[in-house]
Structure formats: C-alpha cells, structure tokens
Tab-separated table of C-alpha atoms and ligand atoms in Angstrom:
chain	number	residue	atom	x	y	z
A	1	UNK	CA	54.799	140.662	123.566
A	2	UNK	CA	56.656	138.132	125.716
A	3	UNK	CA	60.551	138.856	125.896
A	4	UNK	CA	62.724	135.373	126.526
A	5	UNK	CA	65.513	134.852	128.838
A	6	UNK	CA	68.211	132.213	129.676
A	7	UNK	CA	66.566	130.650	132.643
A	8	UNK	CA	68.923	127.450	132.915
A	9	UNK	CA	72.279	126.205	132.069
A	10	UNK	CA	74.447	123.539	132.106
A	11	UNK	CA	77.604	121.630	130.181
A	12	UNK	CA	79.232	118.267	130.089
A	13	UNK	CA	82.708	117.078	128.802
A	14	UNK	CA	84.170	113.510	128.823
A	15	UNK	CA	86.355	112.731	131.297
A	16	UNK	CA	89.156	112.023	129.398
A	17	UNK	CA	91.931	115.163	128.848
A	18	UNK	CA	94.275	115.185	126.352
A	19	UNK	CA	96.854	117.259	126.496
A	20	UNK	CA	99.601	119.494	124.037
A	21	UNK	CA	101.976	117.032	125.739
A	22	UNK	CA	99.649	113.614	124.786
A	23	UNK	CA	99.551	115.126	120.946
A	24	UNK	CA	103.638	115.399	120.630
A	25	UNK	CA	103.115	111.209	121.405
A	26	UNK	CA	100.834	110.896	118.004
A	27	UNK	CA	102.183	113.523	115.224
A	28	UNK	CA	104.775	116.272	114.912
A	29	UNK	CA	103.672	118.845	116.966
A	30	UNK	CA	104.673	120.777	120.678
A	31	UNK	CA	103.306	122.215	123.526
A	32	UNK	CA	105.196	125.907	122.562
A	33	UNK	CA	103.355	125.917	118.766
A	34	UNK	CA	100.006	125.019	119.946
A	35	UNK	CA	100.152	127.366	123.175
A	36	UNK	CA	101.426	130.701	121.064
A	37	UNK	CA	99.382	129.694	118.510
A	38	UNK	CA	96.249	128.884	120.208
A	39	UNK	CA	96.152	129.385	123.745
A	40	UNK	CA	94.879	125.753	123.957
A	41	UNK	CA	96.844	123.605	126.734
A	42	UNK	CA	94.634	120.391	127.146
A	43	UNK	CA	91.108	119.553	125.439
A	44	UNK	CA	88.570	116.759	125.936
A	45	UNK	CA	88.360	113.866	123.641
A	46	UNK	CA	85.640	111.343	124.235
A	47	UNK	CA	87.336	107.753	124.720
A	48	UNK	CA	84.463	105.614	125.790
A	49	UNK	CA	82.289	103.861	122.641
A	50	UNK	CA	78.893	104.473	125.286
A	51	UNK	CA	79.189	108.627	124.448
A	52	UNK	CA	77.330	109.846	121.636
A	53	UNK	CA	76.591	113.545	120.390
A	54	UNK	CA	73.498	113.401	121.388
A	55	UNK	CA	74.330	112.036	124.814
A	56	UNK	CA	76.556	114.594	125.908
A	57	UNK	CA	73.966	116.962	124.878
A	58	UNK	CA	71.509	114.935	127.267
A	59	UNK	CA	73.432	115.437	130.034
A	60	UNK	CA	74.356	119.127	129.300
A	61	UNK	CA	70.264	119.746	128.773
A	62	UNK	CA	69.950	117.255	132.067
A	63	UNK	CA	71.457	120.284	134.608
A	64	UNK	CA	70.318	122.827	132.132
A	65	UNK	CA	66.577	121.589	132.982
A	66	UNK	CA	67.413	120.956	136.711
A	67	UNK	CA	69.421	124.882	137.047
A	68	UNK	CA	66.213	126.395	135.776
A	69	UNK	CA	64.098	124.979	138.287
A	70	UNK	CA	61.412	123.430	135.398
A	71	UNK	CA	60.365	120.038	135.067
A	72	UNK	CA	61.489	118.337	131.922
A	73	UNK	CA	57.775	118.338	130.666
A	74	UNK	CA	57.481	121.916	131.074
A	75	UNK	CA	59.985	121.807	127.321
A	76	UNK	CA	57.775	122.372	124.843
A	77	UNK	CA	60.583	122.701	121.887
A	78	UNK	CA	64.370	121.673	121.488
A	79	UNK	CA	66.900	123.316	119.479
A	80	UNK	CA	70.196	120.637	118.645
A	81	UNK	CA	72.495	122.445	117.184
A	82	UNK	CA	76.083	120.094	115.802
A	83	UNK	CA	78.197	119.280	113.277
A	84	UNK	CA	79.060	115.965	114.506
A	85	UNK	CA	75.621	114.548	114.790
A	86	UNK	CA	75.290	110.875	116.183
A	87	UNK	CA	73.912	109.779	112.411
A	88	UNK	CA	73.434	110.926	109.170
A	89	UNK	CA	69.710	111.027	109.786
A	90	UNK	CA	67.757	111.571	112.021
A	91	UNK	CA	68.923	114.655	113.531
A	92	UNK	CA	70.523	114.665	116.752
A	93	UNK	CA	67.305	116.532	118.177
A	94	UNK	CA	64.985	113.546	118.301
A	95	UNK	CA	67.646	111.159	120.131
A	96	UNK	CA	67.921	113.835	122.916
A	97	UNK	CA	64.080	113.920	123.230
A	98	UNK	CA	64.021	109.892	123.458
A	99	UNK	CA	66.970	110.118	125.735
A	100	UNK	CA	65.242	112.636	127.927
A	101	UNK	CA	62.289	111.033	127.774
A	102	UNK	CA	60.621	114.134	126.743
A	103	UNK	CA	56.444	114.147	125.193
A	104	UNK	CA	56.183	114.733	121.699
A	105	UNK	CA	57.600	117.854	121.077
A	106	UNK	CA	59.102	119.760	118.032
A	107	UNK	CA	62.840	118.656	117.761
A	108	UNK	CA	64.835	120.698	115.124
A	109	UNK	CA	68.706	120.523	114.432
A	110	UNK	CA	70.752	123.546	113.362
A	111	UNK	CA	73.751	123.029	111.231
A	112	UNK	CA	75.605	126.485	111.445
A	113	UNK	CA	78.829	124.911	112.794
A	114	UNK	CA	80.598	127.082	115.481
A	115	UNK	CA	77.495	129.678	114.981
A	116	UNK	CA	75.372	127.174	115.592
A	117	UNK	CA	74.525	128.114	118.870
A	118	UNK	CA	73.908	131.744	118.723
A	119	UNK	CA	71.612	130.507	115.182
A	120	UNK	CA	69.399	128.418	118.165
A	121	UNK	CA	69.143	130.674	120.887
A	122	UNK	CA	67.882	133.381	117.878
A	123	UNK	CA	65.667	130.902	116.949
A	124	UNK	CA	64.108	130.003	120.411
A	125	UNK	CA	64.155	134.159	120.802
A	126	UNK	CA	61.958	134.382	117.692
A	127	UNK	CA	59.629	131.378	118.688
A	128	UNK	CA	59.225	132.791	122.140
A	129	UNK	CA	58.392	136.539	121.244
A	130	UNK	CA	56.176	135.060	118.909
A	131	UNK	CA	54.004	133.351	121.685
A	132	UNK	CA	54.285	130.038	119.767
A	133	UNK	CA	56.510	128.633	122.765
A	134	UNK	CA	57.421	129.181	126.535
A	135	UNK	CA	60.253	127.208	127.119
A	136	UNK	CA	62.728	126.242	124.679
A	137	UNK	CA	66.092	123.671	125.166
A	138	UNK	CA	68.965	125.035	123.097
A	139	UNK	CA	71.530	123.034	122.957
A	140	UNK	CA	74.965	122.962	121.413
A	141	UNK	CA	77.061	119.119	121.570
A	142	UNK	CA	80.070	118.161	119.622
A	143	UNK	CA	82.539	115.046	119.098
A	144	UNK	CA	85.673	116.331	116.947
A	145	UNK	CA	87.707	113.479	118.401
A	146	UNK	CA	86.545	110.426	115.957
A	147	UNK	CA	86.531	112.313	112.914
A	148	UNK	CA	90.129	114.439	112.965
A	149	UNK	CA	93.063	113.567	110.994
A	150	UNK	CA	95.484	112.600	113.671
A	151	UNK	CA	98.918	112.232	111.871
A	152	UNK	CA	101.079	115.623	111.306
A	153	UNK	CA	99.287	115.836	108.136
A	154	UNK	CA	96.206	117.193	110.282
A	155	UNK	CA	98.039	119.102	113.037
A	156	UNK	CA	97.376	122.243	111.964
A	157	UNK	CA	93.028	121.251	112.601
A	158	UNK	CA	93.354	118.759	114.890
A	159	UNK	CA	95.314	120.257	118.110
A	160	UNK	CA	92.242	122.438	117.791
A	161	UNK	CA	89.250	120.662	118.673
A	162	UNK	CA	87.737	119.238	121.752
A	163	UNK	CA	84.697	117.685	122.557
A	164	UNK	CA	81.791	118.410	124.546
A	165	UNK	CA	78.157	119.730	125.143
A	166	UNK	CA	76.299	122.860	126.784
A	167	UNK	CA	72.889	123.776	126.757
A	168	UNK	CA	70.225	126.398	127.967
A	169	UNK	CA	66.410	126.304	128.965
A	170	UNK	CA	65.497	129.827	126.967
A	171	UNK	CA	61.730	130.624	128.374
A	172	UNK	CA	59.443	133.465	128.196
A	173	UNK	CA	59.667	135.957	130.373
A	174	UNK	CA	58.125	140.230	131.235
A	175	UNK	CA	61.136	141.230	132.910
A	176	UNK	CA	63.280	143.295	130.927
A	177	UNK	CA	65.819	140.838	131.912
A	178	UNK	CA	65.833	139.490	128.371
A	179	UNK	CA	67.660	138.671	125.219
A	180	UNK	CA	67.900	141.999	123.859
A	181	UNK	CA	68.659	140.990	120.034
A	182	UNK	CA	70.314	138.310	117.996
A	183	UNK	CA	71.824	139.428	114.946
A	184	UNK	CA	72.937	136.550	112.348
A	185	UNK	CA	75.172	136.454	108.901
A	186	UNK	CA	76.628	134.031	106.654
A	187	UNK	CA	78.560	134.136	103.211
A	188	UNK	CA	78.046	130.984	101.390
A	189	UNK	CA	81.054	132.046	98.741
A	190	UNK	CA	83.624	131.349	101.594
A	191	UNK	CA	81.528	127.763	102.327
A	192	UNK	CA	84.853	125.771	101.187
A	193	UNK	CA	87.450	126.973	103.371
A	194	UNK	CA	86.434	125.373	106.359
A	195	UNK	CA	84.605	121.962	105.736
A	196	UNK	CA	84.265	118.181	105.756
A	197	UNK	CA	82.710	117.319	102.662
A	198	UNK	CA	82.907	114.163	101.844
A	199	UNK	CA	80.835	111.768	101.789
A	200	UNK	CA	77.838	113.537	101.296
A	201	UNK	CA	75.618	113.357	97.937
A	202	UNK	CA	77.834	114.950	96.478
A	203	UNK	CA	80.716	112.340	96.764
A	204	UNK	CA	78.833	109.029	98.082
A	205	UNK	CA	81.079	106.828	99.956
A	206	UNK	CA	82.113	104.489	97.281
A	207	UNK	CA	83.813	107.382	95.359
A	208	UNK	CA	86.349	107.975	97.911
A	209	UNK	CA	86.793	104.398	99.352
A	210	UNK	CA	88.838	104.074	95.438
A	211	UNK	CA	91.095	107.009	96.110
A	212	UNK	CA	93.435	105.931	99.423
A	213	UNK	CA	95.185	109.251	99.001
A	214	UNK	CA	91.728	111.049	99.080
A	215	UNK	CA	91.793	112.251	102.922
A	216	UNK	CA	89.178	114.715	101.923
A	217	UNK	CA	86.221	113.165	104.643
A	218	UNK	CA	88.612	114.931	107.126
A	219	UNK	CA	87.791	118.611	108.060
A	220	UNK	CA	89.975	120.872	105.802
A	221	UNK	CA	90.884	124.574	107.526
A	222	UNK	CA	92.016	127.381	105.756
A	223	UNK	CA	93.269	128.580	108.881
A	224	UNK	CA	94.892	131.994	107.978
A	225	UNK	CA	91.947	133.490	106.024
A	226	UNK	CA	89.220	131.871	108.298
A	227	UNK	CA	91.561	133.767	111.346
A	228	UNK	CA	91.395	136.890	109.359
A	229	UNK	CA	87.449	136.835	108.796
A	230	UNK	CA	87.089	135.891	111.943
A	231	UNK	CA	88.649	139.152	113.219
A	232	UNK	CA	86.683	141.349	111.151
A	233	UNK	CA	83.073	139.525	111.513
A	234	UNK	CA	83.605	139.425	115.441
A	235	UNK	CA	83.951	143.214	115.496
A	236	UNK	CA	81.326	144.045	113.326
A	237	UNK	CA	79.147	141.986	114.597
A	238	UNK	CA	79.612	142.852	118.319
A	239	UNK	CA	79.074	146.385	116.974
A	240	UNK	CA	76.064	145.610	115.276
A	241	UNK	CA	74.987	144.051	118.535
A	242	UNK	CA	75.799	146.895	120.594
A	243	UNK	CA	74.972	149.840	118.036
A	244	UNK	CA	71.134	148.144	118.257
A	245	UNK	CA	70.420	148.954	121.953
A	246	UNK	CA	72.630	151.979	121.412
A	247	UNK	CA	75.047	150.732	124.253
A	248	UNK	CA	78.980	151.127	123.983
A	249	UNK	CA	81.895	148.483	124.690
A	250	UNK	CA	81.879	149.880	128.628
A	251	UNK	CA	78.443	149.172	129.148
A	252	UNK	CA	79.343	145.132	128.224
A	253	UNK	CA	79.558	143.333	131.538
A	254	UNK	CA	80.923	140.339	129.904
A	255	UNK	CA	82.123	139.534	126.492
A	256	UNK	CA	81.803	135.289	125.343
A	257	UNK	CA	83.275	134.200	121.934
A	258	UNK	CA	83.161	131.486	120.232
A	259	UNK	CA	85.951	130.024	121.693
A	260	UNK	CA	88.076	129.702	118.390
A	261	UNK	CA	92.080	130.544	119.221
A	262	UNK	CA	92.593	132.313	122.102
A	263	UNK	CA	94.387	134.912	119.968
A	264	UNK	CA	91.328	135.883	118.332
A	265	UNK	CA	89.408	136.575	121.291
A	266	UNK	CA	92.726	138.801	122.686
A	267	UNK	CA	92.562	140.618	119.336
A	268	UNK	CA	88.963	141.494	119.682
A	269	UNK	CA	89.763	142.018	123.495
A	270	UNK	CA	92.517	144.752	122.068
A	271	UNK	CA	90.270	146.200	119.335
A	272	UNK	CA	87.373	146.874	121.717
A	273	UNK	CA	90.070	148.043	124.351
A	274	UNK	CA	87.785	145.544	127.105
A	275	UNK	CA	89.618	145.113	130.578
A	276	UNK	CA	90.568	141.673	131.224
A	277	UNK	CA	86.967	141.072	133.978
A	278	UNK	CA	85.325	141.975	130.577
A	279	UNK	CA	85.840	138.898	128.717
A	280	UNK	CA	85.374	135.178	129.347
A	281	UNK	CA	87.731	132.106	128.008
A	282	UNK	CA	87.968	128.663	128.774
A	283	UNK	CA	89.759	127.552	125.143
A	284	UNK	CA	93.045	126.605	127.079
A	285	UNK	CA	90.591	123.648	129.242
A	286	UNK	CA	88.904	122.633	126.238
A	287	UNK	CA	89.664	123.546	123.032
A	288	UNK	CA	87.572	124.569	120.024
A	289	UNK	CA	84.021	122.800	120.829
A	290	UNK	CA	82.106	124.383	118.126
A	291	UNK	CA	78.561	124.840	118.810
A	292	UNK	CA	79.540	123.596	122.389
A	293	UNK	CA	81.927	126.657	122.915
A	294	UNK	CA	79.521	129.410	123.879
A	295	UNK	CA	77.260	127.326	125.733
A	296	UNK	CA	79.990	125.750	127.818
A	297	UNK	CA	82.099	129.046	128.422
A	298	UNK	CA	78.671	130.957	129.863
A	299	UNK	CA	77.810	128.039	132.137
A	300	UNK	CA	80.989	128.297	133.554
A	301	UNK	CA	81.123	131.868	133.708
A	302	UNK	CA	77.743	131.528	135.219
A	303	UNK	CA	78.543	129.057	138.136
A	304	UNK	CA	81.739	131.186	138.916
A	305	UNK	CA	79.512	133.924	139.822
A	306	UNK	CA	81.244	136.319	137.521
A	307	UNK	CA	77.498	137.290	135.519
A	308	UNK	CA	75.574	139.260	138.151
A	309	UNK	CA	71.905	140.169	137.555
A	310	UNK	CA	71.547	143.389	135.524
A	311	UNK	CA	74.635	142.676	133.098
A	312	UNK	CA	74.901	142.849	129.867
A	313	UNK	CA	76.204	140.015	128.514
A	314	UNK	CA	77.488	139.606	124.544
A	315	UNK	CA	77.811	136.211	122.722
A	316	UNK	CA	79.277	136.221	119.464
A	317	UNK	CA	80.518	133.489	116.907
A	318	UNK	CA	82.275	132.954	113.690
A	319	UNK	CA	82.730	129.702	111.984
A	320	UNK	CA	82.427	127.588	108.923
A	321	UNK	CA	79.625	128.529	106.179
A	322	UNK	CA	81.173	131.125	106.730
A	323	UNK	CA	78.609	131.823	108.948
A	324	UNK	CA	78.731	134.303	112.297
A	325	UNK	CA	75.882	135.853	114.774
A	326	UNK	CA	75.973	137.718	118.152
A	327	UNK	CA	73.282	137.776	121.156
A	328	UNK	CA	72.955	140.679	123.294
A	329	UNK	CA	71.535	139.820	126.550
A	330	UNK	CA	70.747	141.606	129.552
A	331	UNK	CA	70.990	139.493	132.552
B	1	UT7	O1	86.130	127.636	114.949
B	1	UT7	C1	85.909	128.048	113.655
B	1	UT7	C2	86.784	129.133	113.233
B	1	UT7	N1	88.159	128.728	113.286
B	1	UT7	C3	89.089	129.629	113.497
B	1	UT7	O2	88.750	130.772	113.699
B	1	UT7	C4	90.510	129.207	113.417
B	1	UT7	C5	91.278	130.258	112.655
B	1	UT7	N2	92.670	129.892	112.344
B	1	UT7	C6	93.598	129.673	113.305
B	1	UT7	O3	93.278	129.656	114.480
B	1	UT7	C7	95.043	129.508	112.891
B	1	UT7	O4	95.130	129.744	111.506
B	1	UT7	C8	95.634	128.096	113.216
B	1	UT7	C9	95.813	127.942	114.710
B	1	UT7	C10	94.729	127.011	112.660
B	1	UT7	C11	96.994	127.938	112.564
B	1	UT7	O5	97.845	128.973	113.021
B	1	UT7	P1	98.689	129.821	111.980
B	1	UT7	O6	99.432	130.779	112.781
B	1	UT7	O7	97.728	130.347	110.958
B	1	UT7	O8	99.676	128.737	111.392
B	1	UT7	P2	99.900	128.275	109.880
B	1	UT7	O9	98.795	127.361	109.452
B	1	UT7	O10	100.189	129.461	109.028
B	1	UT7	O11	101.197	127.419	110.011
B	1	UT7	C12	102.454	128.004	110.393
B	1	UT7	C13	103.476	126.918	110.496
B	1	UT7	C14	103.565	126.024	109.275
B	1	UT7	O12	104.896	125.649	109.092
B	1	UT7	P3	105.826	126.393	108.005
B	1	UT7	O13	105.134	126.194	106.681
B	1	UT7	O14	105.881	127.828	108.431
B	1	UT7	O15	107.120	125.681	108.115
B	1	UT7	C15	102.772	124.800	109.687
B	1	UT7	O16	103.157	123.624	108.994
B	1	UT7	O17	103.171	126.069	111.606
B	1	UT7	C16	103.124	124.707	111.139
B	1	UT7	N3	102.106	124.009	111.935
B	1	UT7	C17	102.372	123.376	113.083
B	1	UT7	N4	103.510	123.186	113.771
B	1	UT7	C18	103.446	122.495	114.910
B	1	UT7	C19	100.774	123.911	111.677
B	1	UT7	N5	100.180	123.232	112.661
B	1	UT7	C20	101.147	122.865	113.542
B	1	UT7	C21	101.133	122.159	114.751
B	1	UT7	N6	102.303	121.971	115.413
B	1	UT7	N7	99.995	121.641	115.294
C-alpha cells in the first residue's frame, strides 16, 4: 500500500502588518492585554481589493508546487480548506484550479475551521493510501480582516485574527518517511460557541438587514470555554497521536499547533513537559490564521531548517465545530 508524505510547502501573507499598537488607533484595546493575553504582537490584514481567499492560497500552492520539485500538472486533486471563502458558492477549490491553471481535476473544500487543515491533509492521506491519487494540494487560506467587528465591541475576537495562506503538495511515497496517522474529532453540541452565523439559510440576509442592532454576521467567541476545550482536546489528541505509533512526548522532534493564543500552546508545552526546540510558534508574526496556521507555521519551521529528515513531527488543531485532529508525521 502506498504511504504519503509532505513533499512541498509553501505560505503567503499580505504585505500589510498591523500591529497591537495600529489596533489601540481603532477600539479600546493595548499592546499589554493583547500580548499577556495572546502572545500576538502584529498580524497581517489584507488591504488591497486585488487579494482574494483563493488567491493567497494560489500563491501559497504556487511555492508549495515549485518546493516539491513537481510540475503543476503532475496535481491530480486539491484540498481548499477556509472559512472565509472568496463566495458563497463555488468553493474556493475550483478558483485556485482556474487560477493555477490546473487540468480538470477533483477540487473539494473543507469547512472544519481552524481544523481544517489537519481534516485535508487526513483526507489526501486516505486518498493516497488508497491508490486513488499520487499527488494531492492541501491547502489552508484565510481573510479574517473584512469580516471582524472592529469597534471595542469585537476586541475580544478581533485582535485575534490575521490573514493568510499555506499549503502542501502531499504525494505518494514507499519510504517510511510518511504520515504516520491522522486522528480527527468534532462535537457538534459545542457548534455555537464559536461561529458566524448569519446570513446563512437559516437567517437570509433580509432578516438581519431590519435589525441594526443585530451584529450577529460577525464571528461570536466564547473565548473562555473554547480556551478551556482547547486545552483538554490538544492533549488528548496529541496522546492519541502518539499512543498510536506507541511513541512518547521525547520521541516528538517538533510539536505545531494550531496557532490559537500563544498561551495555549505554552500550556500544552507545560503539560507535555516539551523543551522549548520542541515546539514551533509564529502566533506573535501573524496571529490566529485558522486553517492557514499549521500550514504557515511548518513552512516556516521548514525553511529555518529546524525539521531534519527522520523527525517526528506532530500537528494538532482545535477550533470551531468544535472540531480538533492531529497528524503524526515522520519526516
Ligand atoms: O482558533 C480557534 C480556537 N480559539 C481559541 O482557542 C481562543 C480561545 N480563547 C482565548 O484565546 C481567550 O479566551 C481570549 C484571548 C479570546 C480572551 O482572553 P480571556 O483571558 O479569556 O479574556 P476575557 O474574554 O475573559 O476578558 C477579560 C477582560 C474583560 O474585561 P472585564 O470584564 O474583566 O472588565 C474583557 O472585556 O478583558 C477584556 N478584554 C479586552 N481588553 C483589552 C477583552 N478583549 C480585550 C482587548 N483589549 N482586546
């Protein structure tokens, strides 16, 4: 049975940085609240009407393609995984293809928020053990920016998120190089406490346009009990990874969250007593990026040479649904 591995990477982010500093300018907020509370000092916000979701993710897949040494016709699926897709419908997958100019290939879009990635590279890990596939782009692309409630009201969600994109080229492989397992939950009971939904079918447009005080099209956060899943579903699901290919928390080379709140990932850091060359974060550059997060955050560990063949290298998310996954890979 073919095994896949992550043969190329890559990540964009607009130009523009905004940082803790910028947001005291637009609501009631400081650089000391969002740093202890966060960890996040400056994040990306797109400013330019030409990027799209789907663009970023084009030029994230673009060195993704180029860093595994393929051809973009050698892609014989994509995985798009967002929650700020460029439209309603179509999915975000099919205006990467046309922007890549890539043949008529299966496009499919993933909506598992911040697990969104780990959900796609699970997916391409399925479709390439399965021999239905040999090389698969997974990518992960978000803009926050546009759709965040930017007076104090918001502050608590919107000093959070950042834009940007990351992708991999996931392809088949014999080496026992591999991804080793994916392992993926959700609990749809908790689907409320971290959301944007309106409009949707359930509230068309024209059922909030009535309301001005209804702000509810912005994303809503409850931020203390998502933290305190988060903790828990992180750990477990780390150990899950780990417990499968009966390794222990020395053996991991490198840990990558979901970059969430930099406190989170120092808890887990704590809990699984991992050194500090252990784990990976990039939050305080960027923000919360969603499905962007992992993607972005292993490219960069990548191209600063701190994954060395041989690793083994842990992903693991938690996020909205409340969904939450982990990859164990060995490099
Ligand atoms: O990516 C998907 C998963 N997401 C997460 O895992 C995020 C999980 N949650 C969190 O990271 C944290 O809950 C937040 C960073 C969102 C919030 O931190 P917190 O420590 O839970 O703060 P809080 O919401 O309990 O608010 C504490 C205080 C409140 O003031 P009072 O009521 O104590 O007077 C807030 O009004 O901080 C205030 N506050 C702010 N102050 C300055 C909230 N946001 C801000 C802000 N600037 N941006």
């Amino acid at each position: 049975m073919p095994k896949s591995t992550i043969k190329g990477l890559g990540f964009y982010v607009p130009d523009n940085i905004v940082t803790n500093d910028d947001l005291t300018k637009i609501m009631d907020t400081s650089d000391e609240w969002i740093t202890e509370r966060t960890g996040i000092k400056e994040r990306r916000w797109v400013n330019n009407d030409k990027l799209s979701t789907s663009l970023m993710g084009t030029y994230a897949a673009e060195k993704a393609i180029s860093d595994s040494g393929l051809d973009k016709n050698d892609i014989d699926f994509i995985i798009f995984s967002t929650l700020s897709p460029d439209y309603y419908f179509p999915g975000s997958g099919v205006l990467l293809q046309k922007k890549l100019g890539i043949k008529e290939v299966g496009a499919l879009d993933v909506r598992n928020q911040c697990s969104g990635f780990i959900y796609g590279l699970s997916i391409a890990d399925q479709y390439i053990k399965s021999g239905m596939y040999k090389n698969i782009l997974v990518v992960g692309s978000e803009i926050h920016s546009g759709g965040l409630d930017k007076s104090s009201r918001g502050r608590s969600v919107s000093v959070i998120f950042g834009d940007g994109a990351g992708a991999a080229v996931v392809s088949a492989t014999d080496s026992d190089s591999c991804i080793l397992s994916t392992h993926l939950h959700s609990e749809g009971k908790f689907a409320e406490e971290l959301a944007v939904i309106k409009p949707a079918t359930t509230f068309w447009i024209d059922k909030i346009v009535k309301n001005d005080d209804d702000k509810s099209y912005f994303p809503y956060m409850n931020g203390n009990f998502v933290f305190k899943n988060a903790v828990v579903r992180f750990e477990q699901v780390i150990f899950e990874a780990l417990n499968y290919s009966n390794l222990k928390t020395e053996d991991i080379n490198l840990l990558i969250t979901h970059q969430a709140n930099l406190r989170i990932s120092q808890y887990i850091q704590k809990r699984l007593k991992l050194t500090d060359s252990q784990v990976f974060n990039n939050i305080m550059k960027y923000g919360n990026t969603t499905a962007a997060s992992i993607p972005i955050a292993l490219t960069e560990a990548y191209q600063s040479n701190l994954i060395k063949k041989g690793d083994i290298v842990v992903l693991a998310a938690f996020g909205s649904g409340f969904t939450w996954g982990s990859a164990l890979i060995k490099w």
